Amino acid sequence: MPAPQASVIENLAQGFLLAEGLDGEDRPALAAMIGSTVGQALTLFAAQAMVLPGIPVAADPITGSGATAGPGKLMPPPAGGPDASQLEGFAESQCQAQGLRGEDAPALAKVVAGLSAQAINLFCAQSMVLPGIPVAGFVSSGPGMLQPVPLKSSLDGIASGLLQQNSLQGEDAPGLGKALAQVLDQALMMFASQMMVSPGIPCPPGASAGPGRLM
């Protein structure tokens, strides 16, 4: 399956913005901008993500059959996912496309891009590839699964800091930060449930000897 699509994330954003009392005339445009930017971030993440070598492997030394016996780790950005600089230009273009052209639009783009990048970084640090990937002929022969991780509590503080850093401190700022944190938390939960580790990782007895990619 592909990474969560922009339209799905936009619907999440609509609900979380409304729940935080952000029900002004710009809410649909803001939700669309968030959905597009986060969707783009996750699409880039799916393409760049890499499973690091070193997953414990229990395989027969003659037949090469067995399974991974421990968790795997994801490579962190910038090699294993997008950083804020890769997302800011896209976020700014989405602000313009949705008619969000006020003086706060560039700052808003930086906040959404920055939080998206930091959320992916946290996911790489905390999520793991689950054990039990089948191995045949010293190569992984089936897909692996990613462990979903709750990130909302960490993202709340990061969002608040980014809003202050970019001088977005109006009465709606706390609610916007909470909504963005919830959107990214749920989007990465979906990402973990939809994406899988591709077969084909070299798996000699002991530990995997090459990187893995997502599919």
Short mmCIF file of C-alpha atoms in Angstrom, two decimals:
data_model
loop_
_atom_site.label_atom_id
_atom_site.label_comp_id
_atom_site.label_asym_id
_atom_site.label_seq_id
_atom_site.Cartn_x
_atom_site.Cartn_y
_atom_site.Cartn_z
CA MET A 1 0.00 0.00 0.00
CA PRO A 2 1.11 3.59 -0.56
CA ALA A 3 1.78 6.01 2.27
CA PRO A 4 -1.33 7.72 3.70
CA GLN A 5 -2.79 10.03 1.07
CA ALA A 6 -3.24 13.79 1.37
CA SER A 7 -7.04 13.52 1.26
CA VAL A 8 -7.09 11.16 4.25
CA ILE A 9 -4.78 13.43 6.24
CA GLU A 10 -6.85 16.47 5.26
CA ASN A 11 -9.92 14.81 6.79
CA LEU A 12 -7.95 14.16 9.98
CA ALA A 13 -6.89 17.79 10.05
CA GLN A 14 -10.46 19.02 9.57
CA GLY A 15 -11.60 17.02 12.59
CA PHE A 16 -8.71 17.94 14.88
CA LEU A 17 -8.85 21.65 14.00
CA LEU A 18 -12.58 21.69 14.71
CA ALA A 19 -12.06 19.84 18.00
CA GLU A 20 -9.60 22.55 19.06
CA GLY A 21 -12.11 25.30 18.35
CA LEU A 22 -10.49 26.45 15.09
CA ASP A 23 -13.65 26.89 13.06
CA GLY A 24 -12.95 30.08 11.12
CA GLU A 25 -13.41 30.57 7.41
CA ASP A 26 -9.81 29.51 6.74
CA ARG A 27 -10.20 26.08 8.38
CA PRO A 28 -10.89 24.12 5.15
CA ALA A 29 -7.92 25.78 3.40
CA LEU A 30 -5.68 25.19 6.42
CA ALA A 31 -6.72 21.53 6.60
CA ALA A 32 -6.03 21.08 2.88
CA MET A 33 -2.59 22.67 3.24
CA ILE A 34 -1.76 20.45 6.23
CA GLY A 35 -3.03 17.36 4.39
CA SER A 36 -0.97 18.08 1.28
CA THR A 37 2.22 18.89 3.18
CA VAL A 38 2.06 15.95 5.57
CA GLY A 39 1.07 13.66 2.69
CA GLN A 40 4.11 14.83 0.70
CA ALA A 41 6.34 14.32 3.75
CA LEU A 42 5.14 10.73 4.17
CA THR A 43 5.49 9.99 0.45
CA LEU A 44 9.11 11.17 0.59
CA PHE A 45 9.63 9.19 3.78
CA ALA A 46 8.32 6.00 2.16
CA ALA A 47 10.74 6.48 -0.75
CA GLN A 48 13.78 7.33 1.38
CA ALA A 49 13.26 5.12 4.44
CA MET A 50 15.87 2.44 5.01
CA VAL A 51 16.11 -0.43 7.48
CA LEU A 52 19.60 -0.61 8.92
CA PRO A 53 21.66 -3.83 8.71
CA GLY A 54 22.18 -5.77 11.92
CA ILE A 55 18.75 -7.33 12.52
CA PRO A 56 19.29 -10.53 14.55
CA VAL A 57 18.76 -13.60 12.34
CA ALA A 58 18.17 -17.20 13.36
CA ALA A 59 18.83 -19.18 10.17
CA ASP A 60 20.06 -22.68 9.48
CA PRO A 61 23.71 -22.35 8.41
CA ILE A 62 23.25 -24.94 5.64
CA THR A 63 19.82 -24.20 4.13
CA GLY A 64 19.70 -20.54 5.06
CA SER A 65 16.09 -20.91 6.25
CA GLY A 66 14.72 -19.32 9.39
CA ALA A 67 13.48 -15.93 10.51
CA THR A 68 14.65 -12.68 12.02
CA ALA A 69 14.87 -13.10 15.77
CA GLY A 70 14.99 -9.49 16.95
CA PRO A 71 13.90 -5.98 16.00
CA GLY A 72 15.38 -3.81 13.29
CA LYS A 73 16.03 -0.08 13.30
CA LEU A 74 15.25 2.64 10.78
CA MET A 75 17.91 5.01 9.46
CA PRO A 76 17.16 8.57 10.66
CA PRO A 77 16.84 11.60 8.36
CA PRO A 78 18.30 13.21 6.37
CA ALA A 79 19.38 9.97 4.69
CA GLY A 80 16.35 7.99 5.88
CA GLY A 81 13.66 10.61 5.40
CA PRO A 82 12.99 14.26 4.50
CA ASP A 83 14.19 17.15 6.61
CA ALA A 84 12.43 20.50 7.04
CA SER A 85 14.35 22.17 4.21
CA GLN A 86 12.96 19.61 1.74
CA LEU A 87 9.39 20.37 2.82
CA GLU A 88 9.28 24.14 3.37
CA GLY A 89 9.05 25.12 -0.30
CA PHE A 90 6.24 22.64 -0.88
CA ALA A 91 4.40 23.87 2.22
CA GLU A 92 4.68 27.49 1.06
CA SER A 93 3.32 26.58 -2.38
CA GLN A 94 0.39 24.82 -0.74
CA CYS A 95 -0.37 27.91 1.36
CA GLN A 96 -0.58 29.93 -1.86
CA ALA A 97 -2.62 27.26 -3.63
CA GLN A 98 -5.16 27.27 -0.80
CA GLY A 99 -5.36 31.07 -0.64
CA LEU A 100 -3.44 31.36 2.64
CA ARG A 101 -1.47 34.46 1.68
CA GLY A 102 -1.42 36.61 4.81
CA GLU A 103 1.72 37.77 6.57
CA ASP A 104 1.70 34.63 8.72
CA ALA A 105 1.65 32.21 5.75
CA PRO A 106 5.46 31.74 5.47
CA ALA A 107 5.70 31.12 9.22
CA LEU A 108 2.82 28.65 9.05
CA ALA A 109 4.59 26.78 6.23
CA LYS A 110 7.76 26.56 8.32
CA VAL A 111 5.84 25.20 11.32
CA VAL A 112 4.02 22.49 9.35
CA ALA A 113 7.19 21.51 7.46
CA GLY A 114 9.32 21.54 10.61
CA LEU A 115 6.88 19.52 12.67
CA SER A 116 6.44 16.98 9.86
CA ALA A 117 10.21 16.51 9.63
CA GLN A 118 10.65 16.20 13.40
CA ALA A 119 7.75 13.75 13.65
CA ILE A 120 9.41 11.51 11.05
CA ASN A 121 12.70 11.80 12.92
CA LEU A 122 11.00 10.71 16.15
CA PHE A 123 9.31 7.83 14.35
CA CYS A 124 12.66 6.61 13.01
CA ALA A 125 14.16 6.79 16.50
CA GLN A 126 11.31 4.99 18.28
CA SER A 127 9.65 2.61 15.83
CA MET A 128 11.19 -0.78 15.06
CA VAL A 129 10.89 -3.46 12.44
CA LEU A 130 9.17 -6.31 14.23
CA PRO A 131 10.88 -9.73 14.50
CA GLY A 132 9.63 -12.75 12.59
CA ILE A 133 10.49 -11.89 8.97
CA PRO A 134 10.87 -15.21 7.13
CA VAL A 135 14.29 -16.05 5.70
CA ALA A 136 15.01 -18.52 2.89
CA GLY A 137 18.35 -19.06 1.22
CA PHE A 138 19.96 -16.43 3.47
CA VAL A 139 17.62 -13.71 2.16
CA SER A 140 14.42 -12.36 3.70
CA SER A 141 11.60 -13.98 1.76
CA GLY A 142 8.55 -12.15 3.10
CA PRO A 143 7.56 -8.66 4.20
CA GLY A 144 8.30 -7.19 7.59
CA MET A 145 6.04 -5.05 9.74
CA LEU A 146 6.69 -1.72 11.45
CA GLN A 147 5.81 -1.09 15.07
CA PRO A 148 3.36 1.82 15.55
CA VAL A 149 4.51 4.28 18.21
CA PRO A 150 2.53 7.03 19.98
CA LEU A 151 4.17 10.40 19.40
CA LYS A 152 1.52 12.93 20.40
CA SER A 153 2.94 13.89 23.80
CA SER A 154 6.37 14.58 22.31
CA LEU A 155 4.94 16.42 19.31
CA ASP A 156 2.80 18.73 21.49
CA GLY A 157 5.92 20.32 22.97
CA ILE A 158 7.74 20.48 19.63
CA ALA A 159 4.74 22.13 17.96
CA SER A 160 4.48 24.73 20.72
CA GLY A 161 8.17 25.53 20.37
CA LEU A 162 7.98 25.87 16.58
CA LEU A 163 4.97 28.20 16.83
CA GLN A 164 6.81 30.47 19.27
CA GLN A 165 10.00 30.32 17.24
CA ASN A 166 8.08 31.50 14.17
CA SER A 167 6.16 34.22 16.09
CA LEU A 168 2.76 32.54 15.78
CA GLN A 169 1.51 33.33 19.26
CA GLY A 170 -2.10 34.43 18.85
CA GLU A 171 -5.03 33.01 20.79
CA ASP A 172 -5.43 30.19 18.28
CA ALA A 173 -1.78 29.08 18.47
CA PRO A 174 -2.17 26.52 21.30
CA GLY A 175 -5.07 24.84 19.54
CA LEU A 176 -3.24 24.82 16.22
CA GLY A 177 -0.21 23.19 17.85
CA LYS A 178 -2.32 20.49 19.45
CA ALA A 179 -4.19 19.81 16.20
CA LEU A 180 -0.95 19.52 14.21
CA ALA A 181 0.53 17.15 16.80
CA GLN A 182 -2.57 14.93 16.61
CA VAL A 183 -2.57 14.92 12.80
CA LEU A 184 1.05 13.80 12.60
CA ASP A 185 0.63 11.25 15.38
CA GLN A 186 -2.31 9.62 13.59
CA ALA A 187 -0.74 9.92 10.14
CA LEU A 188 2.38 8.07 11.30
CA MET A 189 0.24 5.44 13.04
CA MET A 190 -1.41 4.83 9.66
CA PHE A 191 1.99 4.85 7.96
CA ALA A 192 3.21 2.09 10.30
CA SER A 193 0.12 -0.02 9.64
CA GLN A 194 0.20 0.41 5.83
CA MET A 195 3.87 0.23 4.93
CA MET A 196 5.92 -2.96 5.06
CA VAL A 197 9.58 -3.88 4.77
CA SER A 198 10.34 -5.33 1.34
CA PRO A 199 11.76 -8.85 1.05
CA GLY A 200 15.29 -9.30 -0.26
CA ILE A 201 17.45 -8.30 2.71
CA PRO A 202 20.65 -10.39 2.93
CA CYS A 203 20.27 -12.48 6.10
CA PRO A 204 23.21 -14.74 6.90
CA PRO A 205 23.12 -16.50 10.30
CA GLY A 206 23.65 -14.00 13.07
CA ALA A 207 22.47 -10.67 11.65
CA SER A 208 21.20 -9.07 8.47
CA ALA A 209 24.06 -7.90 6.29
CA GLY A 210 22.39 -5.30 4.10
CA PRO A 211 19.81 -2.51 4.23
CA GLY A 212 16.10 -2.94 3.65
CA ARG A 213 13.53 -0.69 1.96
CA LEU A 214 9.83 -0.11 2.50
CA MET A 215 7.02 -1.02 0.13
#
